[in-house]
């Protein structure tokens, strides 16, 4: 038997209702906030991610699915969505459409990680990006959007953590302060921290292994330039003014090189150590890194699998989805032509219809119709064919009606409205 690849999953039946629940909430909130959908390819030129995400990051160094295609080009399955959005922004001239551009995406991402709960090698993200505004109000709106989405999903144990990671002007001094702090401690650090000391020193702050050492490290807030300090203070004032609770986490740095100024995470307390469900921040240099003009931007990404874990841990169960409102049950071989005609009439009235194409008795047909959530069965047997009738059965009550075939669709529609 050929089995699915490790770190992937099949999503079906009962599980799908969670996915539809989350995706529906995303589409509704993006509509309310006037964000437009963008769909980018699932693979891009490898250089895009090396240049944007950062060659020294774990994503680029250890986790990307990279291969050479038949044309000799280095191709990578996208490990995250923001770089692709930035590339699309530049390549398609979105800048000419006016600022700010408010975009969102949903889709699969790929990272070669050790599979565990809520972390797969093919995983799915939703994300929003606001491109064109450097003002902290853009940061605030992105955070408010994230909180509104969680509220719509009925996730009420989420907590917001914010920080600033500075900018190119103030970050060099802070990085030097970190190197000085860690210089005499490097021998006792984990393997990843030893590597990051030379390649990505700020990532030492969010190491789970050496967290006690990181807790004593100097804070970036003592090294911020006036611009970054002002931006961070204004964001805090906006959050307070709009009654969004938050906590400052000076060790929150995010894992990708393109972040500047604001960084934030929303964590679900019910998930334990793997509790981050939304993460984002500002990335003012990214569009320029990949060849465009200098465009400020801010956004977030959220893992759908992780959100679903939270829903399940909180006992939130989306309503059972109805596969079809009506089941048409042809009881004879020569009843199928009429069955499909009846189905067409009902679908013209925007009624979902399941036509039973199995060879089985009425009892089993009705049993299956109930299993998939249909409310009404339209039964077609010998009498119905001969007399141009339809037998309409309301499954919950068992009530049954003989209806003229010409009026079947309107009768069924009326009955559905009564249920």
mmCIF file of C-alpha atoms in Angstrom:
data_model
loop_
_atom_site.group_PDB
_atom_site.id
_atom_site.type_symbol
_atom_site.label_atom_id
_atom_site.label_comp_id
_atom_site.label_asym_id
_atom_site.label_seq_id
_atom_site.Cartn_x
_atom_site.Cartn_y
_atom_site.Cartn_z
ATOM 1 C CA UNK A 1 0.000 0.000 0.000
ATOM 2 C CA UNK A 2 1.293 3.456 -0.885
ATOM 3 C CA UNK A 3 0.936 5.708 2.165
ATOM 4 C CA UNK A 4 0.916 9.480 2.507
ATOM 5 C CA UNK A 5 4.244 11.224 3.061
ATOM 6 C CA UNK A 6 5.300 11.809 6.663
ATOM 7 C CA UNK A 7 4.318 15.248 7.871
ATOM 8 C CA UNK A 8 1.234 15.505 5.659
ATOM 9 C CA UNK A 9 -2.401 14.723 6.342
ATOM 10 C CA UNK A 10 -5.654 13.876 4.602
ATOM 11 C CA UNK A 11 -8.489 16.226 5.482
ATOM 12 C CA UNK A 12 -11.955 14.765 5.032
ATOM 13 C CA UNK A 13 -15.469 14.205 6.382
ATOM 14 C CA UNK A 14 -15.857 15.462 9.961
ATOM 15 C CA UNK A 15 -12.480 17.240 9.905
ATOM 16 C CA UNK A 16 -13.502 19.332 6.899
ATOM 17 C CA UNK A 17 -16.167 21.177 8.868
ATOM 18 C CA UNK A 18 -13.404 22.746 11.005
ATOM 19 C CA UNK A 19 -11.560 23.886 7.885
ATOM 20 C CA UNK A 20 -14.717 25.346 6.358
ATOM 21 C CA UNK A 21 -15.501 27.054 9.671
ATOM 22 C CA UNK A 22 -12.081 28.745 9.792
ATOM 23 C CA UNK A 23 -11.983 29.613 6.085
ATOM 24 C CA UNK A 24 -15.494 31.052 6.227
ATOM 25 C CA UNK A 25 -14.529 33.254 9.188
ATOM 26 C CA UNK A 26 -11.434 34.467 7.332
ATOM 27 C CA UNK A 27 -13.428 35.411 4.251
ATOM 28 C CA UNK A 28 -16.031 37.226 6.328
ATOM 29 C CA UNK A 29 -13.494 39.243 8.340
ATOM 30 C CA UNK A 30 -11.427 40.106 5.249
ATOM 31 C CA UNK A 31 -14.642 41.366 3.657
ATOM 32 C CA UNK A 32 -15.411 43.536 6.689
ATOM 33 C CA UNK A 33 -11.886 44.981 6.678
ATOM 34 C CA UNK A 34 -11.776 45.380 2.867
ATOM 35 C CA UNK A 35 -8.799 43.091 2.207
ATOM 36 C CA UNK A 36 -8.498 41.581 -1.273
ATOM 37 C CA UNK A 37 -7.432 37.989 -1.962
ATOM 38 C CA UNK A 38 -4.196 37.184 -3.812
ATOM 39 C CA UNK A 39 -3.195 33.669 -4.894
ATOM 40 C CA UNK A 40 0.482 33.076 -5.601
ATOM 41 C CA UNK A 41 2.281 29.951 -6.911
ATOM 42 C CA UNK A 42 3.209 27.292 -4.364
ATOM 43 C CA UNK A 43 6.763 27.263 -5.710
ATOM 44 C CA UNK A 44 9.068 30.187 -6.413
ATOM 45 C CA UNK A 45 12.675 30.848 -7.376
ATOM 46 C CA UNK A 46 14.847 29.792 -4.427
ATOM 47 C CA UNK A 47 16.585 33.166 -4.453
ATOM 48 C CA UNK A 48 13.331 34.874 -3.414
ATOM 49 C CA UNK A 49 13.332 33.151 -0.030
ATOM 50 C CA UNK A 50 17.093 33.344 0.471
ATOM 51 C CA UNK A 51 16.996 37.093 -0.097
ATOM 52 C CA UNK A 52 13.813 37.851 1.864
ATOM 53 C CA UNK A 53 13.616 35.326 4.678
ATOM 54 C CA UNK A 54 17.392 35.419 5.217
ATOM 55 C CA UNK A 55 20.180 32.942 4.437
ATOM 56 C CA UNK A 56 21.043 32.579 8.130
ATOM 57 C CA UNK A 57 17.518 31.633 9.239
ATOM 58 C CA UNK A 58 16.516 28.102 10.175
ATOM 59 C CA UNK A 59 13.914 28.187 7.396
ATOM 60 C CA UNK A 60 16.513 28.688 4.655
ATOM 61 C CA UNK A 61 19.321 26.680 6.230
ATOM 62 C CA UNK A 62 17.400 23.579 7.304
ATOM 63 C CA UNK A 63 13.711 23.566 6.367
ATOM 64 C CA UNK A 64 13.132 24.474 2.720
ATOM 65 C CA UNK A 65 12.048 21.977 0.076
ATOM 66 C CA UNK A 66 14.421 22.962 -2.731
ATOM 67 C CA UNK A 67 15.025 21.151 -6.005
ATOM 68 C CA UNK A 68 16.325 21.731 -9.509
ATOM 69 C CA UNK A 69 13.703 21.644 -12.230
ATOM 70 C CA UNK A 70 14.182 20.293 -15.746
ATOM 71 C CA UNK A 71 15.368 23.690 -16.912
ATOM 72 C CA UNK A 72 18.176 23.720 -14.358
ATOM 73 C CA UNK A 73 16.503 26.366 -12.180
ATOM 74 C CA UNK A 74 16.590 26.187 -8.393
ATOM 75 C CA UNK A 75 12.965 26.007 -7.208
ATOM 76 C CA UNK A 76 11.605 26.050 -3.659
ATOM 77 C CA UNK A 77 8.158 25.136 -2.361
ATOM 78 C CA UNK A 78 7.076 28.241 -0.496
ATOM 79 C CA UNK A 79 7.872 28.004 3.239
ATOM 80 C CA UNK A 80 5.837 31.138 4.032
ATOM 81 C CA UNK A 81 3.530 33.545 2.239
ATOM 82 C CA UNK A 82 4.796 37.089 2.754
ATOM 83 C CA UNK A 83 7.781 36.877 0.393
ATOM 84 C CA UNK A 84 5.505 35.674 -2.421
ATOM 85 C CA UNK A 85 3.057 38.522 -1.779
ATOM 86 C CA UNK A 86 5.931 41.031 -1.902
ATOM 87 C CA UNK A 87 7.197 39.506 -5.162
ATOM 88 C CA UNK A 88 3.687 39.667 -6.667
ATOM 89 C CA UNK A 89 3.366 43.266 -5.481
ATOM 90 C CA UNK A 90 6.532 44.243 -7.357
ATOM 91 C CA UNK A 91 6.109 42.084 -10.455
ATOM 92 C CA UNK A 92 2.484 43.027 -11.121
ATOM 93 C CA UNK A 93 2.867 46.726 -10.411
ATOM 94 C CA UNK A 94 0.445 46.793 -7.478
ATOM 95 C CA UNK A 95 2.079 50.041 -6.393
ATOM 96 C CA UNK A 96 0.302 51.765 -9.292
ATOM 97 C CA UNK A 97 -3.098 50.823 -7.834
ATOM 98 C CA UNK A 98 -2.709 53.222 -4.924
ATOM 99 C CA UNK A 99 -1.691 52.875 -1.301
ATOM 100 C CA UNK A 100 -2.249 51.201 0.962
ATOM 101 C CA UNK A 101 -2.794 47.820 -0.649
ATOM 102 C CA UNK A 102 -4.615 45.458 1.733
ATOM 103 C CA UNK A 103 -4.204 41.838 0.672
ATOM 104 C CA UNK A 104 -4.851 38.387 2.093
ATOM 105 C CA UNK A 105 -3.995 34.809 1.175
ATOM 106 C CA UNK A 106 -4.787 31.252 2.196
ATOM 107 C CA UNK A 107 -2.928 28.144 1.132
ATOM 108 C CA UNK A 108 -0.372 25.400 1.751
ATOM 109 C CA UNK A 109 3.230 26.052 2.851
ATOM 110 C CA UNK A 110 6.093 23.574 3.104
ATOM 111 C CA UNK A 111 8.884 23.162 5.649
ATOM 112 C CA UNK A 112 10.988 20.129 6.438
ATOM 113 C CA UNK A 113 10.475 20.036 10.188
ATOM 114 C CA UNK A 114 10.043 17.283 12.731
ATOM 115 C CA UNK A 115 6.285 16.589 12.589
ATOM 116 C CA UNK A 116 4.368 17.168 15.805
ATOM 117 C CA UNK A 117 0.966 18.359 16.897
ATOM 118 C CA UNK A 118 0.108 21.510 14.994
ATOM 119 C CA UNK A 119 3.340 21.436 12.981
ATOM 120 C CA UNK A 120 3.415 19.535 9.703
ATOM 121 C CA UNK A 121 5.681 19.502 6.664
ATOM 122 C CA UNK A 122 2.787 20.588 4.503
ATOM 123 C CA UNK A 123 0.811 23.056 6.571
ATOM 124 C CA UNK A 124 -1.688 25.772 5.743
ATOM 125 C CA UNK A 125 -1.587 29.454 6.522
ATOM 126 C CA UNK A 126 -3.839 32.421 6.289
ATOM 127 C CA UNK A 127 -2.201 35.815 6.167
ATOM 128 C CA UNK A 128 -2.911 39.479 5.621
ATOM 129 C CA UNK A 129 -0.551 42.199 4.412
ATOM 130 C CA UNK A 130 -0.902 45.990 4.332
ATOM 131 C CA UNK A 131 1.613 47.531 1.949
ATOM 132 C CA UNK A 132 2.317 51.239 1.588
ATOM 133 C CA UNK A 133 1.849 52.690 5.082
ATOM 134 C CA UNK A 134 4.611 53.306 7.622
ATOM 135 C CA UNK A 135 2.200 54.662 10.225
ATOM 136 C CA UNK A 136 1.580 52.701 13.462
ATOM 137 C CA UNK A 137 -2.146 52.808 12.702
ATOM 138 C CA UNK A 138 -1.456 50.184 10.007
ATOM 139 C CA UNK A 139 0.215 47.984 12.640
ATOM 140 C CA UNK A 140 -2.755 48.523 14.919
ATOM 141 C CA UNK A 141 -5.309 47.586 12.258
ATOM 142 C CA UNK A 142 -3.472 44.351 11.443
ATOM 143 C CA UNK A 143 -3.502 43.415 15.133
ATOM 144 C CA UNK A 144 -7.155 44.408 15.508
ATOM 145 C CA UNK A 145 -7.984 42.265 12.464
ATOM 146 C CA UNK A 146 -6.250 39.282 14.097
ATOM 147 C CA UNK A 147 -8.156 39.742 17.342
ATOM 148 C CA UNK A 148 -11.441 40.163 15.440
ATOM 149 C CA UNK A 149 -10.810 36.922 13.553
ATOM 150 C CA UNK A 150 -10.218 35.004 16.788
ATOM 151 C CA UNK A 151 -13.332 36.546 18.318
ATOM 152 C CA UNK A 152 -15.366 35.425 15.312
ATOM 153 C CA UNK A 153 -13.961 31.915 15.761
ATOM 154 C CA UNK A 154 -15.014 32.072 19.454
ATOM 155 C CA UNK A 155 -11.430 31.665 20.648
ATOM 156 C CA UNK A 156 -11.474 33.660 23.865
ATOM 157 C CA UNK A 157 -8.287 32.481 25.602
ATOM 158 C CA UNK A 158 -5.907 34.262 23.200
ATOM 159 C CA UNK A 159 -3.392 36.778 24.522
ATOM 160 C CA UNK A 160 -1.474 39.412 22.554
ATOM 161 C CA UNK A 161 2.274 39.889 23.029
ATOM 162 C CA UNK A 162 4.135 42.749 21.336
ATOM 163 C CA UNK A 163 7.695 43.934 20.955
ATOM 164 C CA UNK A 164 9.876 46.002 18.672
ATOM 165 C CA UNK A 165 12.960 44.636 16.912
ATOM 166 C CA UNK A 166 14.257 48.062 15.945
ATOM 167 C CA UNK A 167 15.499 49.030 12.516
ATOM 168 C CA UNK A 168 18.729 49.133 10.536
ATOM 169 C CA UNK A 169 19.782 52.288 12.377
ATOM 170 C CA UNK A 170 19.488 51.038 15.959
ATOM 171 C CA UNK A 171 19.745 47.268 15.612
ATOM 172 C CA UNK A 172 23.545 47.086 15.017
ATOM 173 C CA UNK A 173 24.287 48.551 18.459
ATOM 174 C CA UNK A 174 21.863 46.126 20.075
ATOM 175 C CA UNK A 175 23.356 43.153 18.256
ATOM 176 C CA UNK A 176 26.791 44.150 19.528
ATOM 177 C CA UNK A 177 25.419 44.360 23.072
ATOM 178 C CA UNK A 178 24.058 40.817 22.696
ATOM 179 C CA UNK A 179 27.393 39.532 21.404
ATOM 180 C CA UNK A 180 29.141 41.077 24.380
ATOM 181 C CA UNK A 181 26.598 39.544 26.770
ATOM 182 C CA UNK A 182 26.826 36.043 25.264
ATOM 183 C CA UNK A 183 30.589 36.070 24.611
ATOM 184 C CA UNK A 184 31.568 34.287 27.825
ATOM 185 C CA UNK A 185 28.507 32.024 27.792
ATOM 186 C CA UNK A 186 28.778 30.587 24.299
ATOM 187 C CA UNK A 187 30.373 27.288 25.350
ATOM 188 C CA UNK A 188 27.366 26.415 27.498
ATOM 189 C CA UNK A 189 24.757 27.148 24.865
ATOM 190 C CA UNK A 190 22.876 24.676 22.662
ATOM 191 C CA UNK A 191 24.093 23.827 19.161
ATOM 192 C CA UNK A 192 21.567 26.140 17.461
ATOM 193 C CA UNK A 193 22.547 29.075 19.673
ATOM 194 C CA UNK A 194 26.239 28.547 18.948
ATOM 195 C CA UNK A 195 25.486 28.764 15.227
ATOM 196 C CA UNK A 196 23.144 31.719 15.611
ATOM 197 C CA UNK A 197 25.719 33.648 17.650
ATOM 198 C CA UNK A 198 27.592 34.327 14.409
ATOM 199 C CA UNK A 199 24.711 34.293 11.926
ATOM 200 C CA UNK A 200 21.556 35.602 13.637
ATOM 201 C CA UNK A 201 22.349 36.779 17.142
ATOM 202 C CA UNK A 202 18.846 38.053 17.982
ATOM 203 C CA UNK A 203 17.394 34.561 17.557
ATOM 204 C CA UNK A 204 19.187 33.549 20.774
ATOM 205 C CA UNK A 205 16.494 35.472 22.645
ATOM 206 C CA UNK A 206 13.695 33.046 21.714
ATOM 207 C CA UNK A 207 15.661 29.827 22.265
ATOM 208 C CA UNK A 208 13.574 27.408 24.330
ATOM 209 C CA UNK A 209 16.673 25.481 25.543
ATOM 210 C CA UNK A 210 18.654 28.436 26.881
ATOM 211 C CA UNK A 211 15.695 30.562 27.944
ATOM 212 C CA UNK A 212 17.126 31.264 31.416
ATOM 213 C CA UNK A 213 20.215 32.848 29.871
ATOM 214 C CA UNK A 214 18.098 34.823 27.394
ATOM 215 C CA UNK A 215 15.973 36.199 30.243
ATOM 216 C CA UNK A 216 19.057 38.022 31.573
ATOM 217 C CA UNK A 217 20.115 39.429 28.201
ATOM 218 C CA UNK A 218 19.931 43.183 27.618
ATOM 219 C CA UNK A 219 16.630 44.515 26.294
ATOM 220 C CA UNK A 220 16.385 46.142 22.894
ATOM 221 C CA UNK A 221 14.307 48.926 24.407
ATOM 222 C CA UNK A 222 17.479 50.527 25.785
ATOM 223 C CA UNK A 223 18.958 50.748 22.285
ATOM 224 C CA UNK A 224 16.054 51.998 20.172
ATOM 225 C CA UNK A 225 16.442 55.062 17.994
ATOM 226 C CA UNK A 226 13.939 57.887 18.433
ATOM 227 C CA UNK A 227 11.914 56.796 15.395
ATOM 228 C CA UNK A 228 11.501 53.181 16.560
ATOM 229 C CA UNK A 229 10.763 54.232 20.130
ATOM 230 C CA UNK A 230 8.095 56.688 18.950
ATOM 231 C CA UNK A 231 6.515 54.089 16.647
ATOM 232 C CA UNK A 232 6.337 51.491 19.419
ATOM 233 C CA UNK A 233 4.895 53.950 21.943
ATOM 234 C CA UNK A 234 2.217 55.105 19.507
ATOM 235 C CA UNK A 235 1.211 51.503 18.795
ATOM 236 C CA UNK A 236 0.798 50.883 22.529
ATOM 237 C CA UNK A 237 -1.359 53.988 22.877
ATOM 238 C CA UNK A 238 -3.594 52.841 20.008
ATOM 239 C CA UNK A 239 -4.034 49.402 21.591
ATOM 240 C CA UNK A 240 -4.892 50.931 24.960
ATOM 241 C CA UNK A 241 -7.288 53.447 23.447
ATOM 242 C CA UNK A 242 -9.167 50.637 21.722
ATOM 243 C CA UNK A 243 -9.216 48.339 24.770
ATOM 244 C CA UNK A 244 -6.987 45.613 23.333
ATOM 245 C CA UNK A 245 -5.037 44.003 26.173
ATOM 246 C CA UNK A 246 -1.391 43.210 25.520
ATOM 247 C CA UNK A 247 1.859 42.342 27.194
ATOM 248 C CA UNK A 248 5.325 43.474 26.144
ATOM 249 C CA UNK A 249 7.686 40.537 25.592
ATOM 250 C CA UNK A 250 11.188 41.923 25.063
ATOM 251 C CA UNK A 251 12.434 38.484 23.929
ATOM 252 C CA UNK A 252 9.916 38.286 21.068
ATOM 253 C CA UNK A 253 11.977 38.655 17.886
ATOM 254 C CA UNK A 254 10.238 36.415 15.285
ATOM 255 C CA UNK A 255 12.229 34.004 13.136
ATOM 256 C CA UNK A 256 12.621 35.795 9.799
ATOM 257 C CA UNK A 257 15.161 38.454 8.845
ATOM 258 C CA UNK A 258 12.760 40.850 7.158
ATOM 259 C CA UNK A 259 11.059 42.115 10.341
ATOM 260 C CA UNK A 260 11.584 45.729 11.455
ATOM 261 C CA UNK A 261 10.032 47.667 14.327
ATOM 262 C CA UNK A 262 6.790 45.951 15.399
ATOM 263 C CA UNK A 263 6.749 42.225 16.122
ATOM 264 C CA UNK A 264 3.775 40.505 17.716
ATOM 265 C CA UNK A 265 2.351 37.107 18.556
ATOM 266 C CA UNK A 266 -1.039 35.926 19.735
ATOM 267 C CA UNK A 267 -0.855 32.843 21.925
ATOM 268 C CA UNK A 268 -3.572 30.476 23.052
ATOM 269 C CA UNK A 269 -3.023 29.598 26.690
ATOM 270 C CA UNK A 270 -4.814 26.255 26.259
ATOM 271 C CA UNK A 271 -2.112 24.833 23.952
ATOM 272 C CA UNK A 272 0.805 24.723 26.383
ATOM 273 C CA UNK A 273 4.303 25.238 24.941
ATOM 274 C CA UNK A 274 3.233 25.176 21.261
ATOM 275 C CA UNK A 275 0.776 27.991 21.842
ATOM 276 C CA UNK A 276 1.465 30.566 19.137
ATOM 277 C CA UNK A 277 -1.462 30.784 16.724
ATOM 278 C CA UNK A 278 -0.805 34.122 15.002
ATOM 279 C CA UNK A 279 2.482 35.884 14.422
ATOM 280 C CA UNK A 280 3.423 38.965 12.493
ATOM 281 C CA UNK A 281 4.938 42.399 12.404
ATOM 282 C CA UNK A 282 6.376 45.123 10.219
ATOM 283 C CA UNK A 283 8.747 44.464 7.311
ATOM 284 C CA UNK A 284 9.580 47.834 5.799
ATOM 285 C CA UNK A 285 12.623 46.624 3.861
ATOM 286 C CA UNK A 286 11.265 43.459 2.256
ATOM 287 C CA UNK A 287 9.920 44.866 -1.016
ATOM 288 C CA UNK A 288 13.206 46.665 -1.604
ATOM 289 C CA UNK A 289 15.222 43.512 -0.800
ATOM 290 C CA UNK A 290 13.585 41.665 -3.682
ATOM 291 C CA UNK A 291 14.068 44.399 -6.254
ATOM 292 C CA UNK A 292 11.226 46.860 -5.789
ATOM 293 C CA UNK A 293 11.026 50.381 -4.430
ATOM 294 C CA UNK A 294 11.226 50.931 -0.684
ATOM 295 C CA UNK A 295 7.657 50.214 0.460
ATOM 296 C CA UNK A 296 6.682 49.967 4.148
ATOM 297 C CA UNK A 297 4.502 46.991 5.029
ATOM 298 C CA UNK A 298 3.006 45.091 7.947
ATOM 299 C CA UNK A 299 1.095 41.823 8.253
ATOM 300 C CA UNK A 300 0.576 38.515 10.020
ATOM 301 C CA UNK A 301 0.262 34.819 9.308
ATOM 302 C CA UNK A 302 -1.730 32.168 11.165
ATOM 303 C CA UNK A 303 -1.543 28.404 10.918
ATOM 304 C CA UNK A 304 -4.919 26.849 10.180
ATOM 305 C CA UNK A 305 -3.918 23.521 11.765
ATOM 306 C CA UNK A 306 -2.895 25.325 14.955
ATOM 307 C CA UNK A 307 -6.175 27.268 15.070
ATOM 308 C CA UNK A 308 -8.124 24.028 14.678
ATOM 309 C CA UNK A 309 -6.142 22.542 17.582
ATOM 310 C CA UNK A 310 -7.317 25.475 19.718
ATOM 311 C CA UNK A 311 -10.931 25.020 18.634
ATOM 312 C CA UNK A 312 -10.816 21.347 19.610
ATOM 313 C CA UNK A 313 -9.052 22.002 22.919
ATOM 314 C CA UNK A 314 -11.793 24.498 23.818
ATOM 315 C CA UNK A 315 -14.549 22.103 22.791
ATOM 316 C CA UNK A 316 -15.748 24.401 19.995
ATOM 317 C CA UNK A 317 -17.582 22.261 17.448
ATOM 318 C CA UNK A 318 -18.719 23.805 14.176
ATOM 319 C CA UNK A 319 -22.235 22.878 13.151
ATOM 320 C CA UNK A 320 -22.568 19.688 11.146
ATOM 321 C CA UNK A 321 -22.535 20.633 7.503
ATOM 322 C CA UNK A 322 -25.438 19.623 5.334
ATOM 323 C CA UNK A 323 -24.217 17.825 2.217
ATOM 324 C CA UNK A 324 -27.555 18.228 0.451
ATOM 325 C CA UNK A 325 -31.017 19.537 1.309
ATOM 326 C CA UNK A 326 -32.834 17.033 -0.884
ATOM 327 C CA UNK A 327 -32.137 13.435 -1.887
ATOM 328 C CA UNK A 328 -33.663 12.144 -5.123
ATOM 329 C CA UNK A 329 -34.128 8.373 -4.919
ATOM 330 C CA UNK A 330 -34.778 6.551 -8.249
ATOM 331 C CA UNK A 331 -36.120 3.068 -7.390
ATOM 332 C CA UNK A 332 -35.952 1.578 -10.913
ATOM 333 C CA UNK A 333 -33.387 1.533 -13.707
ATOM 334 C CA UNK A 334 -35.709 3.525 -15.936
ATOM 335 C CA UNK A 335 -36.265 6.149 -13.202
ATOM 336 C CA UNK A 336 -32.862 7.794 -13.531
ATOM 337 C CA UNK A 337 -33.810 10.055 -16.459
ATOM 338 C CA UNK A 338 -36.670 11.545 -14.451
ATOM 339 C CA UNK A 339 -34.500 11.649 -11.304
ATOM 340 C CA UNK A 340 -31.863 13.810 -12.976
ATOM 341 C CA UNK A 341 -34.575 16.024 -14.489
ATOM 342 C CA UNK A 342 -36.101 16.572 -11.034
ATOM 343 C CA UNK A 343 -32.617 17.297 -9.643
ATOM 344 C CA UNK A 344 -32.035 19.927 -12.343
ATOM 345 C CA UNK A 345 -35.330 21.654 -11.538
ATOM 346 C CA UNK A 346 -34.451 21.809 -7.845
ATOM 347 C CA UNK A 347 -30.916 23.078 -8.464
ATOM 348 C CA UNK A 348 -32.313 25.911 -10.588
ATOM 349 C CA UNK A 349 -33.974 27.042 -7.357
ATOM 350 C CA UNK A 350 -30.569 26.983 -5.623
ATOM 351 C CA UNK A 351 -31.408 23.795 -3.700
ATOM 352 C CA UNK A 352 -28.572 21.323 -3.140
ATOM 353 C CA UNK A 353 -29.519 17.841 -4.375
ATOM 354 C CA UNK A 354 -28.030 14.398 -3.857
ATOM 355 C CA UNK A 355 -29.039 11.818 -6.479
ATOM 356 C CA UNK A 356 -28.655 8.261 -5.196
ATOM 357 C CA UNK A 357 -26.882 6.266 -7.919
ATOM 358 C CA UNK A 358 -26.577 3.035 -5.918
ATOM 359 C CA UNK A 359 -28.551 -0.162 -6.461
ATOM 360 C CA UNK A 360 -30.243 -0.730 -3.095
ATOM 361 C CA UNK A 361 -33.636 -0.883 -1.473
ATOM 362 C CA UNK A 362 -35.665 2.099 -0.268
ATOM 363 C CA UNK A 363 -34.848 1.534 3.395
ATOM 364 C CA UNK A 364 -31.102 1.782 2.790
ATOM 365 C CA UNK A 365 -31.515 4.730 0.443
ATOM 366 C CA UNK A 366 -33.452 6.629 3.107
ATOM 367 C CA UNK A 367 -30.916 5.647 5.750
ATOM 368 C CA UNK A 368 -28.060 7.072 3.682
ATOM 369 C CA UNK A 369 -30.069 10.226 2.914
ATOM 370 C CA UNK A 370 -30.462 10.809 6.666
ATOM 371 C CA UNK A 371 -26.773 10.118 7.268
ATOM 372 C CA UNK A 372 -25.695 12.931 4.933
ATOM 373 C CA UNK A 373 -28.131 15.381 6.499
ATOM 374 C CA UNK A 374 -30.829 15.718 3.850
ATOM 375 C CA UNK A 375 -34.198 17.044 5.007
ATOM 376 C CA UNK A 376 -36.415 15.799 2.181
ATOM 377 C CA UNK A 377 -36.391 12.736 -0.074
ATOM 378 C CA UNK A 378 -38.015 12.697 -3.508
ATOM 379 C CA UNK A 379 -38.862 9.072 -4.335
ATOM 380 C CA UNK A 380 -39.416 7.933 -7.924
ATOM 381 C CA UNK A 381 -40.885 4.486 -8.543
ATOM 382 C CA UNK A 382 -43.107 2.870 -11.173
ATOM 383 C CA UNK A 383 -46.262 4.806 -10.234
ATOM 384 C CA UNK A 384 -44.390 8.118 -10.213
ATOM 385 C CA UNK A 385 -43.073 7.480 -13.735
ATOM 386 C CA UNK A 386 -46.419 6.395 -15.147
ATOM 387 C CA UNK A 387 -48.465 9.232 -13.608
ATOM 388 C CA UNK A 388 -45.870 12.044 -13.664
ATOM 389 C CA UNK A 389 -45.755 12.189 -9.876
ATOM 390 C CA UNK A 390 -43.168 12.562 -7.168
ATOM 391 C CA UNK A 391 -43.373 11.134 -3.661
ATOM 392 C CA UNK A 392 -41.992 13.762 -1.283
ATOM 393 C CA UNK A 393 -40.975 12.504 2.155
ATOM 394 C CA UNK A 394 -39.964 14.768 5.054
ATOM 395 C CA UNK A 395 -37.320 12.692 6.820
ATOM 396 C CA UNK A 396 -37.584 14.134 10.335
ATOM 397 C CA UNK A 397 -41.344 13.639 10.655
ATOM 398 C CA UNK A 398 -41.882 10.789 8.194
ATOM 399 C CA UNK A 399 -44.749 12.700 6.575
ATOM 400 C CA UNK A 400 -45.195 11.826 2.907
ATOM 401 C CA UNK A 401 -46.942 13.527 -0.028
ATOM 402 C CA UNK A 402 -47.855 12.571 -3.609
ATOM 403 C CA UNK A 403 -47.154 15.630 -5.753
ATOM 404 C CA UNK A 404 -47.693 16.366 -9.431
ATOM 405 C CA UNK A 405 -44.287 16.282 -11.091
ATOM 406 C CA UNK A 406 -44.771 19.695 -12.667
ATOM 407 C CA UNK A 407 -45.192 21.259 -9.222
ATOM 408 C CA UNK A 408 -42.615 19.096 -7.394
ATOM 409 C CA UNK A 409 -39.856 21.749 -7.269
ATOM 410 C CA UNK A 410 -42.052 24.527 -5.876
ATOM 411 C CA UNK A 411 -43.629 22.126 -3.347
ATOM 412 C CA UNK A 412 -40.231 20.946 -2.107
ATOM 413 C CA UNK A 413 -38.985 24.543 -1.873
ATOM 414 C CA UNK A 414 -41.986 25.500 0.277
ATOM 415 C CA UNK A 415 -41.464 22.485 2.538
ATOM 416 C CA UNK A 416 -37.782 23.359 3.024
ATOM 417 C CA UNK A 417 -38.752 26.867 4.075
ATOM 418 C CA UNK A 418 -41.073 25.400 6.727
ATOM 419 C CA UNK A 419 -38.351 23.191 8.230
#
